C-alpha cells in the first residue's frame, strides 16, 4: 500500500478520466460517483476490503458501492458461482430456471413478509413495482414517504432525501422533469413521528395506497427507528387498508438474513430488496403477501404490468444464491457486527479524546459519525442517545463531515466524502483494518479541524438540496 496516495494528481487515471468526460456526461455512470475533490478517480481493481485506482493508489474501502459487498469485493465463492452459471447457462428470457426457483424459495423462507417474490435487476425497480401494485390493489392515489429516505430514482419517490433546511416540510424534488401531479400524490412525513402518521391517516387514510419506508433510514447515515414508530405504521396502514412497504434494499441481508422486519418483529405487506442479496451483482427483489404479488402480470391477465429483460439472469441468481449460502453458513454477521461495534466504540473514544461533540451511530456493519452536540453520554445503562429524525441531522457540521473524509484519503482509507453518507464493513475487513481506521480518523479529524473542515461547502451536500448544516460550525467543535 502506498502511504498517502494522491488521487488528485494523476497520470494514467487523468487520461482515462478525460476520455470518460468526452463521452460520458460528467464522466461517470451514476449520480454521486463524481466526487468533488477527487477529480479523475478511475477504479482499476477491487479485492476484499480494498480497491486500486488506475494510478496504482490503494485504499481500504468503507464506501462499498453504497452497500452491496457484505462479503467484500469479488468474493471468490460468489465470483466462481456467477462465472460457472455464466458458462453453463445463457439468459433465455422465457420460462424459468431452477436457480430462480431456488432463490425465490430461499428468500421466502428467510424474510418474514415474503409469501411470493419476483426478481428485478435493481432496487429502484422493486420500489417502483411496490408502489404500482399498491395502487393497483387499492385503487388509491396517495403514497406516503419519509424525509431522509431514498427509494430509488423514479418519480413518486424522487423527493425529500437530503433536503436543505428551508425545504424540509415541503416538497423537495431531487430531479427536474417530474410531473407536479406525481409529486402531489406523495405525502412526506418526518421519520419516527408517530403522531404525524396518525394525523396523516386521520386526514387522508381512505386515499393512501401505500406507506414506503426505509426501516432504518441509511440514506442519511443511520436514523434508528423507534419500535413504536414501526408498530404505528403497521397499525395505521392495516386499519386504513393501505399497503405497508419496507424498503430493505440496504437493511436486507446486511443487518440480518430476515432483514429489519425480523429484527423488529413488524411484518410489512411488501418488501423490497437489493444490494447485499447478491454481494454486488445487479439483483433486486419485491416480495410479500401472496394476494398482492398475484396482481403482477407475470400471472396472465393480472393487472399490474411487470417485466424486465434481465430479471432472473442466471449469473446474477447464482451470485445471490452463493451470497446467501455463505452468509448462512459462515459467521459473516458475527464478524461484521463485532467489527462494527469495535469501530463505533473506538470512534467514541477518539472523539472524546479530541473533545469533539459527536453522535457515533449505526447498526451492525454500518457506522457514521455526525458532528454535533447533545449525543454524548446518557445515563448509565440507559439507551444511548442517537439522532432520530432528519431535522436532528441539520445540526451536523457538513464541512467537518466531508473534510475529515477527504483527509482520510491521504491515509489510504475511503469513506465517501459526501455529507451524511454511511460507511460499511464487510466480511473481508479485519481487526487490523479497524485499528488503522481509528488511528487515521483521529489524524484526519485533527487535520480537518486545523484547517477549518471542507472549505468548498457548496459541494458538501447531495441530492439536489443545499447543505443541511446551515447552522454552521459548532463552537464546541474547535475544542
Ligand atoms: N432503496 C434504498 C433504500 C436504496 O438505498 C436504494 C439505493 O441506494 C434504492 C432503493 C435503489 O436501488 P438501486 O440503486 O439498485 O436502484
Short mmCIF file of C-alpha atoms and ligand atoms in Angstrom, two decimals:
data_model
loop_
_atom_site.label_atom_id
_atom_site.label_comp_id
_atom_site.label_asym_id
_atom_site.label_seq_id
_atom_site.Cartn_x
_atom_site.Cartn_y
_atom_site.Cartn_z
CA UNK A 1 0.00 0.00 0.00
CA UNK A 2 1.35 3.39 -0.94
CA UNK A 3 1.09 5.68 2.09
CA UNK A 4 -0.75 8.91 1.49
CA UNK A 5 -1.93 8.18 -2.05
CA UNK A 6 -2.67 11.29 -4.02
CA UNK A 7 -5.66 10.67 -6.24
CA UNK A 8 -5.97 14.24 -7.39
CA UNK A 9 -2.85 14.37 -9.50
CA UNK A 10 -2.59 11.58 -11.90
CA UNK A 11 -1.12 10.07 -14.98
CA UNK A 12 -2.98 7.10 -16.41
CA UNK A 13 -6.04 7.93 -14.33
CA UNK A 14 -6.22 11.50 -15.53
CA UNK A 15 -6.01 10.43 -19.16
CA UNK A 16 -8.78 7.87 -18.68
CA UNK A 17 -10.94 10.34 -16.79
CA UNK A 18 -10.53 12.83 -19.58
CA UNK A 19 -11.64 10.22 -22.11
CA UNK A 20 -14.65 9.50 -19.89
CA UNK A 21 -15.56 13.19 -19.75
CA UNK A 22 -15.64 13.33 -23.53
CA UNK A 23 -18.24 10.59 -23.97
CA UNK A 24 -19.96 10.14 -20.60
CA UNK A 25 -21.83 13.12 -19.10
CA UNK A 26 -19.79 14.09 -16.05
CA UNK A 27 -17.52 11.13 -16.73
CA UNK A 28 -19.44 8.69 -14.50
CA UNK A 29 -22.45 6.41 -14.86
CA UNK A 30 -24.49 7.31 -11.79
CA UNK A 31 -25.15 10.46 -9.81
CA UNK A 32 -22.89 10.77 -6.76
CA UNK A 33 -19.98 8.93 -8.34
CA UNK A 34 -18.27 12.13 -9.29
CA UNK A 35 -16.73 13.27 -6.06
CA UNK A 36 -15.70 16.89 -5.52
CA UNK A 37 -12.06 16.94 -4.52
CA UNK A 38 -11.46 13.66 -6.32
CA UNK A 39 -11.37 14.53 -9.99
CA UNK A 40 -10.34 11.67 -12.19
CA UNK A 41 -10.95 8.79 -9.82
CA UNK A 42 -10.67 5.76 -12.07
CA UNK A 43 -11.07 2.41 -10.34
CA UNK A 44 -8.86 -0.29 -11.81
CA UNK A 45 -9.16 -3.19 -9.41
CA UNK A 46 -11.01 -4.43 -6.32
CA UNK A 47 -10.49 -7.30 -3.92
CA UNK A 48 -11.91 -7.96 -0.48
CA UNK A 49 -11.80 -4.75 1.53
CA UNK A 50 -9.61 -2.84 -0.93
CA UNK A 51 -9.65 -1.10 -4.26
CA UNK A 52 -6.95 0.24 -6.51
CA UNK A 53 -7.01 3.26 -8.79
CA UNK A 54 -5.67 3.45 -12.33
CA UNK A 55 -2.72 5.34 -10.83
CA UNK A 56 -1.87 2.45 -8.53
CA UNK A 57 -3.05 4.01 -5.27
CA UNK A 58 -4.67 1.51 -2.93
CA UNK A 59 -7.48 2.23 -0.46
CA UNK A 60 -9.30 0.33 2.22
CA UNK A 61 -12.91 0.73 1.19
CA UNK A 62 -15.71 1.63 3.57
CA UNK A 63 -17.95 3.08 0.86
CA UNK A 64 -18.67 -0.38 -0.51
CA UNK A 65 -20.57 0.81 -3.59
CA UNK A 66 -23.32 2.18 -1.28
CA UNK A 67 -23.69 -1.21 0.38
CA UNK A 68 -23.74 -4.38 -1.72
CA UNK A 69 -20.47 -6.22 -0.96
CA UNK A 70 -21.24 -7.54 2.53
CA UNK A 71 -18.73 -10.33 1.87
CA UNK A 72 -16.16 -7.96 0.38
CA UNK A 73 -15.40 -7.14 -3.24
CA UNK A 74 -15.33 -10.01 -5.72
CA UNK A 75 -15.77 -12.63 -3.04
CA UNK A 76 -14.21 -15.77 -4.58
CA UNK A 77 -17.19 -18.06 -3.86
CA UNK A 78 -19.67 -15.62 -5.33
CA UNK A 79 -17.45 -14.83 -8.32
CA UNK A 80 -16.96 -18.56 -9.02
CA UNK A 81 -20.69 -19.30 -8.80
CA UNK A 82 -21.53 -16.43 -11.16
CA UNK A 83 -18.82 -17.46 -13.65
CA UNK A 84 -19.88 -21.12 -13.61
CA UNK A 85 -23.50 -20.16 -14.18
CA UNK A 86 -22.44 -17.84 -16.98
CA UNK A 87 -20.51 -20.64 -18.66
CA UNK A 88 -23.37 -23.12 -18.39
CA UNK A 89 -26.49 -21.06 -18.85
CA UNK A 90 -27.17 -18.04 -21.01
CA UNK A 91 -30.07 -15.75 -20.31
CA UNK A 92 -33.13 -17.02 -22.21
CA UNK A 93 -35.80 -14.56 -21.18
CA UNK A 94 -38.50 -17.20 -21.37
CA UNK A 95 -39.74 -19.71 -18.83
CA UNK A 96 -37.86 -20.02 -15.57
CA UNK A 97 -34.62 -21.61 -14.37
CA UNK A 98 -34.06 -23.86 -11.39
CA UNK A 99 -31.86 -21.19 -9.84
CA UNK A 100 -34.70 -18.66 -9.89
CA UNK A 101 -36.99 -21.15 -8.18
CA UNK A 102 -34.36 -21.92 -5.56
CA UNK A 103 -33.68 -18.23 -4.92
CA UNK A 104 -37.39 -17.44 -4.55
CA UNK A 105 -37.81 -20.37 -2.16
CA UNK A 106 -34.86 -19.19 -0.13
CA UNK A 107 -35.95 -15.57 0.07
CA UNK A 108 -39.47 -16.62 1.07
CA UNK A 109 -38.04 -18.86 3.79
CA UNK A 110 -35.74 -16.12 5.11
CA UNK A 111 -37.80 -12.91 5.03
CA UNK A 112 -40.95 -12.99 7.22
CA UNK A 113 -43.24 -10.99 4.91
CA UNK A 114 -42.38 -12.93 1.75
CA UNK A 115 -45.03 -15.39 0.60
CA UNK A 116 -44.14 -14.82 -3.04
CA UNK A 117 -41.32 -12.90 -4.66
CA UNK A 118 -40.30 -11.51 -8.06
CA UNK A 119 -36.77 -10.65 -9.14
CA UNK A 120 -35.70 -7.33 -10.64
CA UNK A 121 -32.27 -6.01 -11.56
CA UNK A 122 -32.26 -3.01 -9.22
CA UNK A 123 -33.77 -1.69 -6.03
CA UNK A 124 -35.47 1.16 -7.88
CA UNK A 125 -37.43 -1.28 -10.00
CA UNK A 126 -38.51 -3.12 -6.87
CA UNK A 127 -39.78 0.03 -5.12
CA UNK A 128 -41.42 1.22 -8.35
CA UNK A 129 -43.36 -2.03 -8.64
CA UNK A 130 -44.26 -2.00 -4.95
CA UNK A 131 -45.99 1.35 -5.33
CA UNK A 132 -47.60 0.43 -8.64
CA UNK A 133 -49.08 -2.78 -7.27
CA UNK A 134 -50.23 -0.98 -4.12
CA UNK A 135 -52.12 1.49 -6.28
CA UNK A 136 -53.49 -1.35 -8.42
CA UNK A 137 -54.64 -3.25 -5.33
CA UNK A 138 -56.25 -0.33 -3.52
CA UNK A 139 -57.40 1.86 -6.40
CA UNK A 140 -55.98 4.77 -4.38
CA UNK A 141 -53.71 7.60 -5.37
CA UNK A 142 -51.52 8.70 -2.47
CA UNK A 143 -48.17 7.39 -1.31
CA UNK A 144 -46.51 8.32 1.99
CA UNK A 145 -42.74 8.55 2.33
CA UNK A 146 -40.46 9.99 5.00
CA UNK A 147 -37.97 12.84 4.94
CA UNK A 148 -34.46 11.43 4.55
CA UNK A 149 -35.46 8.12 2.97
CA UNK A 150 -34.32 7.24 -0.55
CA UNK A 151 -36.14 4.61 -2.57
CA UNK A 152 -34.56 4.97 -5.99
CA UNK A 153 -34.84 7.28 -8.94
CA UNK A 154 -38.49 7.02 -10.04
CA UNK A 155 -40.85 9.94 -9.85
CA UNK A 156 -43.14 9.02 -6.94
CA UNK A 157 -40.24 8.81 -4.51
CA UNK A 158 -37.72 11.25 -6.00
CA UNK A 159 -38.15 13.86 -3.34
CA UNK A 160 -37.11 14.85 0.19
CA UNK A 161 -33.96 12.84 0.70
CA UNK A 162 -31.14 15.20 1.74
CA UNK A 163 -33.04 18.47 1.86
CA UNK A 164 -31.83 21.94 2.72
CA UNK A 165 -33.33 23.17 5.99
CA UNK A 166 -35.71 25.53 4.23
CA UNK A 167 -37.05 22.68 2.07
CA UNK A 168 -37.92 20.38 4.94
CA UNK A 169 -41.67 20.29 5.43
CA UNK A 170 -42.49 20.95 1.77
CA UNK A 171 -41.95 19.00 -1.40
CA UNK A 172 -38.26 18.90 -2.30
CA UNK A 173 -37.82 17.02 -5.60
CA UNK A 174 -34.34 15.66 -6.31
CA UNK A 175 -34.86 15.99 -10.04
CA UNK A 176 -36.37 18.25 -12.62
CA UNK A 177 -38.81 16.72 -15.04
CA UNK A 178 -41.26 15.19 -12.59
CA UNK A 179 -44.93 15.94 -13.25
CA UNK A 180 -46.30 18.11 -10.42
CA UNK A 181 -49.31 15.82 -10.10
CA UNK A 182 -46.96 12.92 -9.36
CA UNK A 183 -45.20 14.91 -6.64
CA UNK A 184 -48.58 15.99 -5.27
CA UNK A 185 -49.55 12.34 -4.88
CA UNK A 186 -46.64 11.77 -2.48
CA UNK A 187 -47.03 12.93 1.10
CA UNK A 188 -43.79 13.45 3.02
CA UNK A 189 -43.71 12.96 6.79
CA UNK A 190 -40.96 13.16 9.40
CA UNK A 191 -39.41 9.78 10.27
CA UNK A 192 -40.05 8.42 13.78
CA UNK A 193 -43.02 10.76 14.23
CA UNK A 194 -45.98 8.52 15.09
CA UNK A 195 -48.27 11.46 15.81
CA UNK A 196 -47.67 12.82 12.29
CA UNK A 197 -48.50 9.40 10.85
CA UNK A 198 -51.74 9.21 12.85
CA UNK A 199 -52.71 12.73 11.79
CA UNK A 200 -51.98 11.91 8.16
CA UNK A 201 -54.13 8.78 8.27
CA UNK A 202 -56.92 10.61 10.06
CA UNK A 203 -57.00 13.12 7.23
CA UNK A 204 -56.14 11.04 4.15
CA UNK A 205 -56.39 7.38 5.23
CA UNK A 206 -59.01 6.47 2.63
CA UNK A 207 -56.78 7.77 -0.19
CA UNK A 208 -53.46 6.26 0.89
CA UNK A 209 -52.37 3.37 -1.32
CA UNK A 210 -49.03 2.77 0.35
CA UNK A 211 -46.58 3.84 3.00
CA UNK A 212 -43.00 3.20 1.96
CA UNK A 213 -40.19 3.42 4.49
CA UNK A 214 -36.56 2.51 4.97
CA UNK A 215 -36.96 0.86 8.38
CA UNK A 216 -33.54 2.34 9.16
CA UNK A 217 -33.03 5.44 7.01
CA UNK A 218 -29.47 4.75 5.93
CA UNK A 219 -29.51 7.20 3.06
CA UNK A 220 -28.82 9.93 5.59
CA UNK A 221 -26.35 7.81 7.58
CA UNK A 222 -28.35 5.95 10.19
CA UNK A 223 -31.54 7.06 11.91
CA UNK A 224 -32.52 4.25 14.24
CA UNK A 225 -36.28 3.68 14.35
CA UNK A 226 -38.36 3.79 17.48
CA UNK A 227 -40.02 0.40 17.70
CA UNK A 228 -43.28 2.16 18.49
CA UNK A 229 -43.00 4.12 15.22
CA UNK A 230 -42.80 0.96 13.12
CA UNK A 231 -45.70 -0.51 15.08
CA UNK A 232 -47.73 2.62 14.42
CA UNK A 233 -47.06 2.31 10.69
CA UNK A 234 -48.27 -1.27 10.83
CA UNK A 235 -51.41 -0.41 12.78
CA UNK A 236 -52.41 2.66 10.77
CA UNK A 237 -51.89 1.01 7.37
CA UNK A 238 -53.75 -2.12 8.46
CA UNK A 239 -56.67 -0.07 9.77
CA UNK A 240 -56.88 2.05 6.59
CA UNK A 241 -56.36 -0.83 4.16
CA UNK A 242 -53.14 0.72 2.86
CA UNK A 243 -50.09 -1.30 1.83
CA UNK A 244 -47.05 -1.07 4.12
CA UNK A 245 -43.79 -1.37 2.16
CA UNK A 246 -40.49 -1.92 3.96
CA UNK A 247 -37.71 -0.86 1.63
CA UNK A 248 -34.99 -3.21 2.84
CA UNK A 249 -32.65 -2.59 -0.08
CA UNK A 250 -29.93 -1.66 2.43
CA UNK A 251 -31.07 -3.40 5.62
CA UNK A 252 -31.99 -6.71 3.93
CA UNK A 253 -29.28 -9.38 4.36
CA UNK A 254 -26.77 -6.77 5.59
CA UNK A 255 -28.42 -6.41 9.00
CA UNK A 256 -29.79 -9.94 9.11
CA UNK A 257 -30.97 -12.59 6.67
CA UNK A 258 -34.57 -11.78 7.58
CA UNK A 259 -33.99 -8.03 7.32
CA UNK A 260 -35.13 -5.37 9.77
CA UNK A 261 -38.62 -6.87 9.80
CA UNK A 262 -37.21 -9.91 11.54
CA UNK A 263 -35.21 -7.76 13.96
CA UNK A 264 -38.21 -5.54 14.78
CA UNK A 265 -40.92 -8.18 14.58
CA UNK A 266 -43.00 -5.80 12.44
CA UNK A 267 -44.10 -7.52 9.23
CA UNK A 268 -44.91 -5.30 6.24
CA UNK A 269 -47.20 -6.23 3.36
CA UNK A 270 -44.46 -5.84 0.77
CA UNK A 271 -40.67 -5.82 0.98
CA UNK A 272 -38.09 -4.58 -1.47
CA UNK A 273 -34.58 -6.00 -1.54
CA UNK A 274 -31.37 -5.35 -3.49
CA UNK A 275 -27.70 -4.54 -2.84
CA UNK A 276 -26.34 -7.16 -0.41
CA UNK A 277 -28.59 -10.01 -1.61
CA UNK A 278 -26.13 -10.71 -4.41
CA UNK A 279 -22.98 -9.09 -2.95
CA UNK A 280 -22.70 -6.64 -5.84
CA UNK A 281 -24.29 -8.45 -8.77
CA UNK A 282 -27.29 -6.49 -10.09
CA UNK A 283 -30.17 -8.11 -8.23
CA UNK A 284 -33.31 -6.67 -6.71
CA UNK A 285 -36.49 -8.28 -5.50
CA UNK A 286 -40.02 -7.42 -4.50
CA UNK A 287 -42.00 -9.83 -2.37
CA UNK A 288 -44.74 -10.04 0.17
CA UNK A 289 -48.36 -11.01 0.62
CA UNK A 290 -49.43 -13.57 -1.97
CA UNK A 291 -52.69 -11.75 -2.75
CA UNK A 292 -50.73 -8.61 -3.67
CA UNK A 293 -48.00 -10.43 -5.57
CA UNK A 294 -50.63 -12.32 -7.59
CA UNK A 295 -51.68 -8.96 -9.05
CA UNK A 296 -48.49 -8.78 -11.13
CA UNK A 297 -48.84 -9.60 -14.80
CA UNK A 298 -46.39 -12.50 -14.61
CA UNK A 299 -49.71 -14.22 -13.88
CA UNK A 300 -51.60 -13.98 -17.19
CA UNK A 301 -54.38 -11.44 -17.08
CA UNK A 302 -53.28 -9.88 -13.80
CA UNK A 303 -53.49 -6.08 -13.79
CA UNK A 304 -50.08 -4.75 -12.63
CA UNK A 305 -47.66 -4.94 -15.54
CA UNK A 306 -44.31 -6.40 -14.58
CA UNK A 307 -41.38 -7.12 -16.88
CA UNK A 308 -37.62 -6.81 -17.22
CA UNK A 309 -35.33 -8.32 -19.82
CA UNK A 310 -32.68 -9.20 -17.27
CA UNK A 311 -34.88 -10.27 -14.35
CA UNK A 312 -33.61 -13.60 -13.04
CA UNK A 313 -30.40 -13.54 -15.07
CA UNK A 314 -28.62 -16.87 -14.36
CA UNK A 315 -25.27 -15.37 -13.30
CA UNK A 316 -26.96 -12.86 -11.01
CA UNK A 317 -29.16 -15.55 -9.50
CA UNK A 318 -26.11 -17.75 -8.94
CA UNK A 319 -24.35 -14.82 -7.25
CA UNK A 320 -27.35 -14.31 -4.97
CA UNK A 321 -27.57 -17.99 -4.08
CA UNK A 322 -23.84 -18.15 -3.34
CA UNK A 323 -24.07 -14.98 -1.24
CA UNK A 324 -26.99 -16.24 0.83
CA UNK A 325 -25.30 -19.63 1.30
CA UNK A 326 -22.13 -18.03 2.59
CA UNK A 327 -23.97 -15.63 4.89
CA UNK A 328 -25.97 -18.58 6.27
CA UNK A 329 -23.07 -20.97 6.67
CA UNK A 330 -20.20 -18.74 7.78
CA UNK A 331 -20.02 -16.31 10.71
CA UNK A 332 -20.46 -13.31 8.41
CA UNK A 333 -22.84 -11.38 10.64
CA UNK A 334 -20.85 -12.22 13.80
CA UNK A 335 -17.73 -10.83 12.14
CA UNK A 336 -19.16 -7.61 10.72
CA UNK A 337 -21.24 -6.89 13.82
CA UNK A 338 -18.20 -7.35 16.06
CA UNK A 339 -16.07 -5.07 13.88
CA UNK A 340 -18.93 -2.56 13.69
CA UNK A 341 -19.14 -2.41 17.47
CA UNK A 342 -15.35 -2.01 17.68
CA UNK A 343 -15.47 0.87 15.20
CA UNK A 344 -18.32 2.70 16.93
CA UNK A 345 -16.81 2.25 20.40
CA UNK A 346 -13.34 3.16 19.17
CA UNK A 347 -14.58 6.26 17.39
CA UNK A 348 -16.37 7.45 20.53
CA UNK A 349 -13.08 7.15 22.40
CA UNK A 350 -11.24 9.05 19.67
CA UNK A 351 -13.76 11.91 19.68
CA UNK A 352 -13.84 12.06 23.48
CA UNK A 353 -10.05 12.42 23.41
CA UNK A 354 -10.38 15.23 20.87
CA UNK A 355 -13.11 16.85 22.98
CA UNK A 356 -15.41 16.91 20.00
CA UNK A 357 -19.18 16.60 20.40
CA UNK A 358 -20.40 13.87 18.06
CA UNK A 359 -23.07 11.26 17.57
CA UNK A 360 -21.44 7.99 16.52
CA UNK A 361 -24.20 5.68 15.42
CA UNK A 362 -25.16 2.91 13.02
CA UNK A 363 -26.11 -0.72 13.26
CA UNK A 364 -24.16 -3.93 12.71
CA UNK A 365 -21.77 -3.35 9.84
CA UNK A 366 -22.87 0.26 9.22
CA UNK A 367 -21.35 3.24 11.01
CA UNK A 368 -21.46 7.00 10.76
CA UNK A 369 -20.31 9.96 12.82
CA UNK A 370 -22.34 13.16 12.87
CA UNK A 371 -20.51 16.20 14.16
CA UNK A 372 -22.98 17.80 16.54
CA UNK A 373 -23.51 18.26 20.25
CA UNK A 374 -26.05 16.62 22.51
CA UNK A 375 -25.42 12.94 21.97
CA UNK A 376 -22.54 12.09 24.28
CA UNK A 377 -23.01 10.04 27.38
CA UNK A 378 -26.51 9.38 28.60
CA UNK A 379 -27.36 7.81 31.93
CA UNK A 380 -25.55 4.56 32.75
CA UNK A 381 -27.50 1.60 31.43
CA UNK A 382 -29.87 3.86 29.52
CA UNK A 383 -30.24 3.66 25.77
CA UNK A 384 -27.53 5.74 24.10
CA UNK A 385 -28.97 8.99 22.75
CA UNK A 386 -28.94 8.97 18.98
CA UNK A 387 -30.36 11.21 16.22
CA UNK A 388 -33.84 10.05 15.30
CA UNK A 389 -35.10 12.44 12.65
CA UNK A 390 -33.74 14.23 9.62
CA UNK A 391 -34.27 17.51 11.45
CA UNK A 392 -31.83 16.31 14.12
CA UNK A 393 -29.22 15.93 11.37
CA UNK A 394 -29.50 19.55 10.30
CA UNK A 395 -27.13 20.31 13.18
CA UNK A 396 -24.41 18.12 11.63
CA UNK A 397 -21.28 20.03 10.65
CA UNK A 398 -21.17 19.13 6.96
CA UNK A 399 -17.80 20.82 6.48
CA UNK A 400 -16.11 18.64 9.07
CA UNK A 401 -18.03 15.54 7.93
CA UNK A 402 -16.73 15.93 4.39
CA UNK A 403 -13.41 17.48 5.40
CA UNK A 404 -12.13 14.62 7.55
CA UNK A 405 -13.13 12.09 4.90
CA UNK A 406 -11.11 13.96 2.30
CA UNK A 407 -8.16 13.82 4.63
CA UNK A 408 -8.71 10.11 5.25
CA UNK A 409 -7.76 9.60 1.60
CA UNK A 410 -4.22 10.60 2.49
CA UNK A 411 -4.17 7.62 4.84
CA UNK A 412 -5.36 5.20 2.17
CA UNK A 413 -8.87 5.00 3.58
CA UNK A 414 -12.02 5.62 1.59
CA UNK A 415 -15.17 6.78 3.32
CA UNK A 416 -17.31 8.57 0.75
CA UNK A 417 -16.59 12.31 1.16
CA UNK A 418 -20.20 13.42 0.78
CA UNK A 419 -22.37 14.74 3.57
CA UNK A 420 -24.40 12.24 5.63
CA UNK A 421 -23.11 9.15 3.82
CA UNK A 422 -22.78 6.00 5.87
CA UNK A 423 -19.80 3.64 5.88
CA UNK A 424 -19.84 -0.16 5.68
CA UNK A 425 -17.75 -3.03 6.97
CA UNK A 426 -17.54 -6.35 5.19
CA UNK A 427 -16.55 -9.92 5.97
CA UNK A 428 -13.22 -9.10 4.31
CA UNK A 429 -12.33 -6.29 6.74
CA UNK A 430 -10.05 -7.23 9.62
CA UNK A 431 -9.26 -6.06 13.13
CA UNK A 432 -6.09 -4.54 11.74
CA UNK A 433 -8.22 -2.52 9.30
CA UNK A 434 -10.26 -1.24 12.24
CA UNK A 435 -7.08 -0.27 14.13
CA UNK A 436 -5.85 1.69 11.11
CA UNK A 437 -9.25 3.29 10.58
CA UNK A 438 -9.34 4.57 14.17
CA UNK A 439 -5.79 5.91 14.04
CA UNK A 440 -6.31 7.52 10.65
CA UNK A 441 -9.64 9.05 11.69
CA UNK A 442 -8.03 10.76 14.67
CA UNK A 443 -5.31 12.19 12.45
CA UNK A 444 -7.74 13.18 9.69
CA UNK A 445 -10.20 14.90 12.03
CA UNK A 446 -7.38 16.73 13.77
CA UNK A 447 -6.07 17.96 10.41
CA UNK A 448 -9.55 18.91 9.22
CA UNK A 449 -10.16 20.92 12.38
CA UNK A 450 -6.81 22.64 12.00
CA UNK A 451 -7.67 23.97 8.58
CA UNK A 452 -11.35 24.55 9.03
CA UNK A 453 -13.08 21.45 7.62
CA UNK A 454 -14.08 21.46 3.97
CA UNK A 455 -13.81 24.93 2.54
CA UNK A 456 -15.96 24.36 -0.52
CA UNK A 457 -19.08 23.61 1.44
CA UNK A 458 -21.29 24.04 -1.59
CA UNK A 459 -20.05 20.58 -2.56
CA UNK A 460 -20.82 19.02 0.78
CA UNK A 461 -24.48 18.33 0.12
CA UNK A 462 -26.03 15.91 -2.30
CA UNK A 463 -29.29 15.03 -3.99
CA UNK A 464 -30.33 18.47 -5.05
CA UNK A 465 -30.66 20.05 -1.65
CA UNK A 466 -28.32 22.65 -0.26
CA UNK A 467 -26.06 21.91 2.66
CA UNK A 468 -28.12 20.80 5.65
CA UNK A 469 -25.62 22.14 8.13
CA UNK A 470 -26.74 25.70 7.57
CA UNK A 471 -26.39 26.17 11.26
CA UNK A 472 -22.68 26.23 10.53
CA UNK A 473 -19.80 25.01 12.61
CA UNK A 474 -20.49 24.35 16.26
CA UNK A 475 -18.37 26.47 18.53
CA UNK A 476 -17.54 23.38 20.58
CA UNK A 477 -16.08 21.67 17.53
CA UNK A 478 -12.84 23.56 17.93
CA UNK A 479 -12.16 22.37 21.42
N1 LIG B 1 -33.95 1.75 -1.78
C1 LIG B 1 -32.94 2.08 -0.98
C2 LIG B 1 -33.16 2.08 0.50
C3 LIG B 1 -31.70 2.42 -1.51
O1 LIG B 1 -30.70 2.79 -0.69
C4 LIG B 1 -31.54 2.40 -2.91
C5 LIG B 1 -30.25 2.75 -3.50
O2 LIG B 1 -29.36 3.27 -2.89
C6 LIG B 1 -32.62 2.04 -3.70
C7 LIG B 1 -33.82 1.71 -3.12
C8 LIG B 1 -32.48 1.99 -5.19
O3 LIG B 1 -31.72 0.88 -5.54
P1 LIG B 1 -30.94 0.88 -6.94
O4 LIG B 1 -29.88 1.91 -6.85
O5 LIG B 1 -30.41 -0.54 -7.03
O6 LIG B 1 -31.93 1.16 -7.99
#
